[in-house]
PDB file of C-alpha atoms in Angstrom:
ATOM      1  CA  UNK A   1      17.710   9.131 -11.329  1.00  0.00           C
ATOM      2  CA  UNK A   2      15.625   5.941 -10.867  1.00  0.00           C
ATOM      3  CA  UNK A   3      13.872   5.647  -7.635  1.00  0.00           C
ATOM      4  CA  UNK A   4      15.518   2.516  -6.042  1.00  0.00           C
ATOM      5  CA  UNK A   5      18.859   4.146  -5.998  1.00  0.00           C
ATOM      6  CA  UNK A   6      17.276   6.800  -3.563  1.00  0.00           C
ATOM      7  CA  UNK A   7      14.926   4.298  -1.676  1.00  0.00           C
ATOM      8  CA  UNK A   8      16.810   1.349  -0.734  1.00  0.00           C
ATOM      9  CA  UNK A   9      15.203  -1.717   0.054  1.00  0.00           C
ATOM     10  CA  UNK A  10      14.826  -2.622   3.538  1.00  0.00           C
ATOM     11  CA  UNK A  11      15.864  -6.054   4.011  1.00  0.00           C
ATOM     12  CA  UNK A  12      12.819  -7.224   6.273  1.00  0.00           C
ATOM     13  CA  UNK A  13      10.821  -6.758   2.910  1.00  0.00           C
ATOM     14  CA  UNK A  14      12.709  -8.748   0.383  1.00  0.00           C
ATOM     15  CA  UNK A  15      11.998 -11.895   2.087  1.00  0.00           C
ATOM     16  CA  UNK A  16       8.421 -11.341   3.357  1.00  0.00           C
ATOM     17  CA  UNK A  17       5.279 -11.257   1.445  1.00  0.00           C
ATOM     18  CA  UNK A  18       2.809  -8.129   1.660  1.00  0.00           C
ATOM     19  CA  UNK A  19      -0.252  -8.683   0.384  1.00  0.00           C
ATOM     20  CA  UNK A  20      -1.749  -5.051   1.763  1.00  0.00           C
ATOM     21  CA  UNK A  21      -0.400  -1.743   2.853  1.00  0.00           C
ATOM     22  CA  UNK A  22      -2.322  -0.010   5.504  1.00  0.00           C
ATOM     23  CA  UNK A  23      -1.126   3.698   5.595  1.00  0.00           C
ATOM     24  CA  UNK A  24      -1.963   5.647   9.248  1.00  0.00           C
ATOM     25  CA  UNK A  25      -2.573   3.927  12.541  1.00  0.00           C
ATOM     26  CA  UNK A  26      -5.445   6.331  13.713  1.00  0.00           C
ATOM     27  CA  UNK A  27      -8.686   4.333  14.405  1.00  0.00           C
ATOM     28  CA  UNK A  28      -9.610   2.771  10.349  1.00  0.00           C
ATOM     29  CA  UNK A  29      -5.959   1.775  10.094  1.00  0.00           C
ATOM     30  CA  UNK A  30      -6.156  -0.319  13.553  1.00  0.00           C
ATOM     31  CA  UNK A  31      -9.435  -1.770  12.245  1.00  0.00           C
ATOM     32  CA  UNK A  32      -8.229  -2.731   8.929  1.00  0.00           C
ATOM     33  CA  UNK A  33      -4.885  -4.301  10.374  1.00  0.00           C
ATOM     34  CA  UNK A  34      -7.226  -6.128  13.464  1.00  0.00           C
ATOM     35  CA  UNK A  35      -9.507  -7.669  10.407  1.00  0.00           C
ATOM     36  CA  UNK A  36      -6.622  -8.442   7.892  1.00  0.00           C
ATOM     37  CA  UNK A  37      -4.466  -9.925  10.948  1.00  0.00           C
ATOM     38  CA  UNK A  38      -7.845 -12.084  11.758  1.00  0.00           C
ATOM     39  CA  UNK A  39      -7.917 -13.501   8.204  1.00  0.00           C
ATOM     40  CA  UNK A  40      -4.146 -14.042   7.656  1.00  0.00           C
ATOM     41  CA  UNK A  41      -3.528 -11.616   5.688  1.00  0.00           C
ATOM     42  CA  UNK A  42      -0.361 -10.152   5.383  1.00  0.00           C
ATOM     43  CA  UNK A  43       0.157  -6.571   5.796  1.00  0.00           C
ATOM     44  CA  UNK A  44       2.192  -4.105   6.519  1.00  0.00           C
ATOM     45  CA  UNK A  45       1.560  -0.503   8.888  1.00  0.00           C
ATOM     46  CA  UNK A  46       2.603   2.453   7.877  1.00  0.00           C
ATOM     47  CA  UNK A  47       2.527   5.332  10.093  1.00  0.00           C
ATOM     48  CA  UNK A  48       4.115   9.030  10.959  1.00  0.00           C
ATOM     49  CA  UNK A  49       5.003   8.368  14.119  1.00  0.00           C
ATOM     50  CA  UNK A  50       8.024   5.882  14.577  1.00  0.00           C
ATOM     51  CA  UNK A  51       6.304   4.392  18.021  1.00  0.00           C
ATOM     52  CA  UNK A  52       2.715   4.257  19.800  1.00  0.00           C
ATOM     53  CA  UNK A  53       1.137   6.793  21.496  1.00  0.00           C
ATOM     54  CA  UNK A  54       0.588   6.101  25.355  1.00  0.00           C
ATOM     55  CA  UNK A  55      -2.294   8.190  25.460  1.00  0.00           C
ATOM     56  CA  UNK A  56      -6.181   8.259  24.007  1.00  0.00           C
ATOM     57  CA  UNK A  57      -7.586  10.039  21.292  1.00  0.00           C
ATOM     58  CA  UNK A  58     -11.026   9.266  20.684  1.00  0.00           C
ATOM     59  CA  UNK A  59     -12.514   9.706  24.428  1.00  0.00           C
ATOM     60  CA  UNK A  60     -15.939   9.297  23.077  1.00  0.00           C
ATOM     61  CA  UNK A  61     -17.639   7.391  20.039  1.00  0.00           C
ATOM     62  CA  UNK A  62     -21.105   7.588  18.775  1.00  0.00           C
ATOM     63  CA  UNK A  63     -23.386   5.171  19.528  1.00  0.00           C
ATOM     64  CA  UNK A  64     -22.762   3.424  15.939  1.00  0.00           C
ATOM     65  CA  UNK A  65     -19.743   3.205  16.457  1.00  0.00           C
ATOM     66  CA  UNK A  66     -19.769   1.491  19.816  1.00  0.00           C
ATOM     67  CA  UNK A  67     -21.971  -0.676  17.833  1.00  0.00           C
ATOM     68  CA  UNK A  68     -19.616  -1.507  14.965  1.00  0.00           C
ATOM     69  CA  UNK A  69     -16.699  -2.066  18.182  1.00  0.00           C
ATOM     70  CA  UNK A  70     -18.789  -4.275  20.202  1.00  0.00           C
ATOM     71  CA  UNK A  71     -19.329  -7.156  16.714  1.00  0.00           C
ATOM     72  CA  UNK A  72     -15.695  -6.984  16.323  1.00  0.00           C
ATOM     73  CA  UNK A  73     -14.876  -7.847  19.922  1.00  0.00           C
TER      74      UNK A  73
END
């Protein structure tokens, strides 16, 4: 059984264009979705959980980090 007759298409993707696929929307999928968003890139986010999270999960970074934050800012 071909896969299209078990995965239908959903219509909001046969008339937009994805040019990436970001899969997870822990902490590297919001930075690659803030950076391909800032060049005009079209995407599209993938993730487990079918809305946000109200609540933090990184209560802490190391200092590179907070580094790497603060250019993108």
């Amino acid at each position: 059984m071909a896969i299209k007759t078990l995965l239908p298409r959903a219509p909001s993707f046969q008339t937009r264009r994805i040019d990436v696929i970001v899969v997870g929307a822990g902490p590297a999928g919001g930075m690659a979705t803030g950076t391909l968003q800032r060049y005009d890139i079209n995407f599209c986010l993938i993730d487990k959980r079918p809305v946000r999270t109200q609540t933090e999960h990184a209560s802490t970074f190391q200092p590179r980090t907070q580094e790497i934050l603060q250019t993108i800012t």
